[in-house]
Coordinates of C-alpha atoms in Angstrom, one line a residue:
M27 CA 6.6 -21.5 4.3
R28 CA 4.0 -23.6 4.9
M29 CA 1.1 -24.5 2.3
L30 CA -2.5 -22.7 3.0
I31 CA -5.1 -25.3 3.6
L32 CA -8.1 -25.5 1.2
C33 CA -11.9 -25.2 1.9
C34 CA -13.6 -28.3 1.3
C35 CA -16.7 -27.3 0.0
L36 CA -17.5 -23.6 -2.2
L37 CA -17.3 -20.5 -0.3
V38 CA -19.1 -17.5 -0.8
D39 CA -19.5 -14.5 0.8
S40 CA -22.6 -13.5 2.6
A41 CA -23.3 -9.9 1.0
L42 CA -22.5 -8.6 -2.1
A43 CA -22.6 -6.2 -0.8
D44 CA -20.3 -6.5 2.4
I45 CA -17.3 -6.9 0.1
Q46 CA -16.0 -3.8 -2.4
V47 CA -12.5 -3.9 -4.6
K48 CA -10.4 -0.5 -5.3
R49 CA -7.4 0.1 -7.3
F50 CA -4.6 1.9 -6.7
S51 CA -2.5 2.9 -9.5
T52 CA 0.6 4.9 -10.8
M53 CA 2.3 6.6 -13.1
E54 CA 2.1 5.8 -17.1
A55 CA 6.7 7.0 -16.4
D56 CA 6.3 4.3 -13.5
W57 CA 4.7 1.3 -15.9
S58 CA 1.1 1.9 -15.0
A59 CA 0.9 -0.4 -12.5
N60 CA -1.9 -1.4 -10.8
A61 CA -2.6 -3.0 -6.7
Y62 CA -5.7 -3.6 -5.5
W63 CA -7.5 -4.4 -2.2
L64 CA -10.8 -6.3 -0.8
A65 CA -12.2 -4.1 2.2
S66 CA -14.6 -5.9 4.2
E67 CA -16.7 -4.3 7.5
G68 CA -13.0 -4.6 9.6
Q69 CA -10.8 -5.8 6.9
I70 CA -9.1 -5.5 3.9
L71 CA -6.7 -8.3 1.8
L72 CA -4.0 -6.7 -0.6
V73 CA -3.5 -8.1 -3.7
D74 CA 0.4 -7.4 -5.9
S75 CA 2.2 -3.8 -4.3
L76 CA 3.9 -1.3 -7.3
L77 CA 7.1 -1.2 -8.1
R78 CA 9.1 2.3 -6.5
R79 CA 8.5 2.7 -2.6
S80 CA 6.9 5.9 -2.5
D81 CA 4.7 4.7 -4.8
A82 CA 3.9 1.6 -2.3
S83 CA 4.2 3.5 1.0
N84 CA 1.0 5.8 -1.0
F85 CA -0.8 3.2 -1.5
A86 CA 0.2 1.8 2.4
A87 CA -0.5 5.1 3.8
V88 CA -4.2 4.8 2.1
I89 CA -5.0 1.4 3.4
Q90 CA -3.5 2.2 7.1
A91 CA -6.6 5.5 6.7
Q92 CA -8.8 3.1 6.9
H93 CA -8.5 1.4 10.3
K94 CA -8.9 -2.3 9.6
E95 CA -6.4 -5.1 9.9
V96 CA -4.8 -6.0 7.1
V97 CA -5.1 -10.1 6.7
G98 CA -2.2 -10.6 3.2
L99 CA -1.3 -9.9 -0.1
L100 CA -1.7 -12.3 -2.9
L101 CA 1.0 -12.1 -5.0
T102 CA -0.2 -12.3 -9.1
H103 CA 3.4 -13.7 -10.1
P104 CA 7.5 -12.6 -10.1
H105 CA 8.1 -9.9 -11.1
P106 CA 9.1 -6.8 -9.2
D107 CA 5.9 -3.9 -10.3
H108 CA 4.0 -6.2 -8.6
Y109 CA 6.2 -7.3 -5.5
M110 CA 9.1 -4.7 -5.5
G111 CA 6.8 -2.5 -3.2
I112 CA 6.0 -5.4 -0.5
M113 CA 9.1 -4.5 2.4
A114 CA 7.8 -0.4 1.6
M115 CA 3.9 -1.8 3.0
K116 CA 5.1 -3.6 6.2
A117 CA 7.5 -0.5 6.4
V118 CA 4.4 1.2 7.1
L119 CA 0.9 -1.1 8.5
G120 CA 3.7 -3.7 9.9
A121 CA 4.2 -7.3 9.2
F122 CA 1.4 -9.2 7.3
P123 CA 1.3 -12.4 5.1
V124 CA 1.9 -12.8 1.8
Y125 CA 0.5 -15.6 -0.5
A126 CA 1.7 -16.9 -3.3
S127 CA 1.8 -19.9 -5.4
Q128 CA 4.5 -22.5 -5.0
V129 CA 6.1 -21.2 -8.6
T130 CA 5.6 -17.9 -7.8
A131 CA 7.9 -18.0 -4.5
E132 CA 10.8 -20.2 -6.3
N133 CA 11.3 -17.7 -9.0
I134 CA 11.5 -14.0 -6.7
D135 CA 14.7 -14.5 -5.8
R136 CA 16.2 -15.1 -9.6
D137 CA 13.7 -12.1 -10.5
F138 CA 15.0 -9.6 -7.3
E139 CA 18.5 -10.7 -8.5
Q140 CA 18.0 -9.5 -12.2
F141 CA 16.2 -6.7 -12.4
K142 CA 19.0 -5.2 -9.7
R143 CA 21.1 -6.2 -12.0
R144 CA 19.4 -4.4 -15.5
G145 CA 16.1 -2.5 -14.1
A146 CA 16.7 -0.6 -10.9
R147 CA 19.0 1.8 -11.4
Q148 CA 15.8 3.6 -13.5
F149 CA 14.6 4.6 -10.6
G150 CA 17.7 5.8 -8.4
K151 CA 16.8 5.5 -4.9
D152 CA 13.1 4.8 -5.3
V153 CA 13.3 0.9 -5.1
W154 CA 13.6 -0.8 -2.4
L155 CA 16.8 -3.4 -2.9
T156 CA 17.9 -4.5 0.1
K157 CA 16.5 -8.3 0.3
P158 CA 13.7 -9.7 -1.9
P159 CA 10.2 -9.9 -0.4
Q160 CA 9.4 -13.6 1.8
V161 CA 6.5 -15.7 0.8
Q162 CA 4.7 -17.0 4.0
E163 CA 1.9 -19.1 2.8
L164 CA 1.7 -21.2 0.0
L165 CA -1.0 -21.5 -2.9
P166 CA -2.4 -24.2 -4.5
S167 CA -2.1 -24.4 -7.9
K168 CA -6.4 -24.8 -7.9
G169 CA -8.9 -24.4 -5.3
Q170 CA -10.3 -22.7 -3.1
V171 CA -9.3 -20.3 0.3
R172 CA -9.9 -18.2 2.6
I173 CA -7.7 -15.7 3.8
G174 CA -10.3 -13.5 7.1
D175 CA -13.9 -12.6 5.0
F176 CA -13.0 -12.7 2.2
N177 CA -13.6 -16.2 -0.1
L178 CA -11.6 -17.3 -3.5
E179 CA -11.0 -20.1 -6.4
V180 CA -7.0 -19.6 -7.0
E181 CA -5.8 -20.9 -10.6
D182 CA -2.3 -21.1 -11.4
F183 CA -1.9 -20.5 -15.2
N184 CA 1.6 -21.1 -15.6
G185 CA 4.0 -19.9 -17.8
G186 CA 3.8 -17.3 -20.2
E187 CA 4.5 -13.2 -19.5
S188 CA 6.2 -14.5 -16.7
V189 CA 7.0 -17.6 -15.8
N190 CA 3.9 -18.4 -13.4
A191 CA 0.3 -16.0 -13.2
S192 CA -1.9 -16.8 -11.1
V193 CA -5.2 -15.4 -11.8
F194 CA -7.9 -14.9 -7.7
Y195 CA -11.5 -15.8 -8.9
H196 CA -13.8 -13.6 -6.2
A197 CA -18.1 -15.4 -6.4
A198 CA -19.3 -12.5 -4.5
S199 CA -18.5 -9.9 -6.2
R200 CA -17.7 -11.2 -9.5
S201 CA -14.5 -10.1 -9.6
L202 CA -11.4 -11.4 -11.3
F203 CA -7.3 -10.4 -11.0
V204 CA -5.8 -11.5 -13.5
G205 CA -2.0 -9.9 -12.9
D206 CA -0.1 -9.0 -16.6
L207 CA -3.2 -11.6 -18.4
L208 CA -4.2 -7.9 -18.8
M209 CA -2.4 -5.0 -19.5
A210 CA -5.6 -3.0 -20.6
H211 CA -4.8 -0.1 -23.6
H212 CA -0.8 -0.7 -23.8
H213 CA 0.7 -2.4 -25.6
Y214 CA 1.7 -6.0 -24.2
Y215 CA 5.0 -7.1 -23.1
V216 CA 4.9 -11.1 -24.0
G217 CA 8.6 -11.1 -21.4
D218 CA 10.8 -14.7 -21.8
G219 CA 8.7 -14.1 -25.3
D220 CA 6.0 -17.9 -25.4
L221 CA 3.1 -16.3 -27.7
P222 CA 1.4 -19.0 -28.1
R223 CA 1.3 -20.4 -24.4
I224 CA 0.0 -16.2 -24.1
L225 CA -2.1 -16.7 -26.2
V226 CA -3.8 -20.1 -24.9
Q227 CA -3.8 -18.7 -21.8
F228 CA -6.3 -15.6 -22.5
E229 CA -8.4 -19.2 -23.9
R230 CA -7.9 -20.1 -21.3
L231 CA -9.2 -17.1 -19.0
Q232 CA -12.3 -17.2 -21.4
A233 CA -13.1 -20.4 -21.1
N234 CA -13.4 -20.8 -17.4
Y235 CA -14.4 -17.5 -16.1
A236 CA -16.6 -16.0 -19.0
G237 CA -20.1 -15.7 -18.2
K238 CA -18.9 -15.8 -13.7
V239 CA -16.8 -12.5 -13.7
D240 CA -18.0 -9.0 -14.7
T241 CA -15.0 -6.9 -13.6
L242 CA -11.2 -8.2 -14.6
Y243 CA -8.6 -6.7 -12.7
G244 CA -5.4 -6.5 -14.5
G245 CA -1.3 -5.8 -13.4
H246 CA -1.7 -2.9 -16.1
G247 CA -4.1 -0.2 -17.4
D248 CA -7.7 -0.2 -16.7
S249 CA -9.9 -2.7 -15.6
G250 CA -12.9 -4.1 -17.8
G251 CA -14.4 -7.1 -18.9
F252 CA -13.9 -10.1 -21.4
Q253 CA -13.9 -8.2 -24.7
L254 CA -10.3 -5.9 -23.2
I255 CA -9.3 -9.7 -23.3
E256 CA -10.0 -10.6 -27.5
S257 CA -8.0 -6.9 -27.7
Q258 CA -5.1 -8.0 -26.7
R259 CA -5.2 -11.0 -28.6
N260 CA -5.7 -9.4 -31.2
Y261 CA -3.2 -7.8 -30.7
L262 CA -0.4 -10.4 -30.1
L263 CA -2.5 -12.1 -33.0
D264 CA -1.4 -9.6 -35.6
L265 CA 2.1 -9.1 -34.1
S266 CA 2.4 -12.7 -34.8
Q267 CA 1.5 -12.6 -38.1
L268 CA 4.4 -10.1 -38.5
V269 CA 7.1 -11.6 -37.3
D270 CA 5.9 -15.6 -39.7
E271 CA 6.2 -13.2 -42.7
R272 CA 8.8 -10.5 -42.1
L273 CA 10.6 -11.5 -39.7
I274 CA 11.8 -15.5 -38.6
N275 CA 13.0 -16.5 -42.4
A276 CA 15.0 -12.8 -42.9
D277 CA 18.9 -13.2 -43.3
V278 CA 21.2 -11.2 -41.5
S279 CA 20.4 -8.1 -44.6
Q280 CA 16.4 -7.6 -44.4
R281 CA 16.8 -8.7 -39.7
Q282 CA 17.0 -4.8 -38.9
A283 CA 14.6 -3.0 -41.5
N284 CA 11.8 -5.9 -41.0
S285 CA 11.4 -4.8 -37.5
Q286 CA 11.9 -1.4 -38.0
H287 CA 8.0 -2.2 -41.0
I288 CA 6.8 -4.4 -37.7
I289 CA 7.2 -1.4 -35.3
Q290 CA 5.7 1.4 -37.7
F291 CA 2.9 -1.2 -38.3
M292 CA 1.8 -1.8 -35.2
L293 CA 2.9 2.3 -34.0
T294 CA 0.2 3.4 -36.1
K295 CA -3.0 0.4 -36.1
Y296 CA -2.6 0.3 -32.6
A297 CA -1.4 4.5 -31.6
H298 CA -3.8 4.6 -28.9
L299 CA -1.5 2.3 -26.9
G300 CA 0.6 2.9 -24.0
D301 CA 3.9 2.2 -23.5
Y302 CA 4.5 2.1 -19.9
G303 CA 6.9 6.0 -20.2
Y304 CA 9.2 4.9 -22.6
P305 CA 9.9 6.0 -25.7
P306 CA 7.5 4.4 -28.9
G307 CA 8.2 1.5 -30.0
T308 CA 10.2 0.3 -27.0
I309 CA 8.3 -2.5 -25.8
L310 CA 7.9 -4.2 -29.4
K311 CA 10.6 -3.9 -30.1
W312 CA 11.2 -6.4 -26.9
N313 CA 9.1 -8.1 -28.1
L314 CA 10.5 -9.4 -30.9
Q315 CA 13.8 -10.2 -29.8
A316 CA 12.3 -11.8 -27.4
I317 CA 9.9 -14.0 -30.0
R318 CA 12.8 -14.3 -32.3
K319 CA 14.8 -16.1 -29.6
H320 CA 12.4 -17.8 -28.4
H321 CA 11.4 -19.1 -32.4
L322 CA 14.9 -19.9 -32.4
N323 CA 15.0 -22.1 -29.3

């Protein structure tokens, strides 16, 4: 892997109309995952790659039909629904470099093996399990980069839902690609259980980019403005308060009943949120387990 050379000055595209941003999204049963591409007149830059082999192949076919050079793929974080489709896409599009931060690159292999053991079975043969994808170009933890026709700012947000989260800011289109910092209109998956750090990430995202960005492009669900981040923040604050009140200090005899109360309360208050194709309450159950485990550690 090579470290991508930083640009020394702020790079701005010559015209907003030169660059288009588009999304490829999957069904709820496929975790409502998103992948994106930026398109100039002659080039395409990808952002993330989906989970299923079939979805990634279909996405690649959409890209191939545009008859433009694919200059690379930006990876937001090392979770399978964002990197697993890379090999299937390369099977259609040919070789292209994968760009990621050092922390993301270092954690793909470990996450890949964990997914093979614990999560891949539900997708049968429709996932690429031969080997994990490799990162060819390391991105800075913070700085400006140019990839082909595309000028972007990169910033790592460190661990929260994942071991690392990189965001990519495209100033010319006022677009911000935030990976799983945004899971719009779905129950927010806490992941590794570090809920306080996730809330800090939301605050940092708004502090650093509010006023500079029109659209946030997240890893799951719809794109939109910072009101989506605020909705997620309120959801997690509600969940955190309930955990503090009814779960953290509960004894063994109370724990199951209190957990069910929390889940039912959240499902009722947030009935409009999706569950990524799982039965209602599944993500909340996982979140409660992760938050409690993190608190005890």
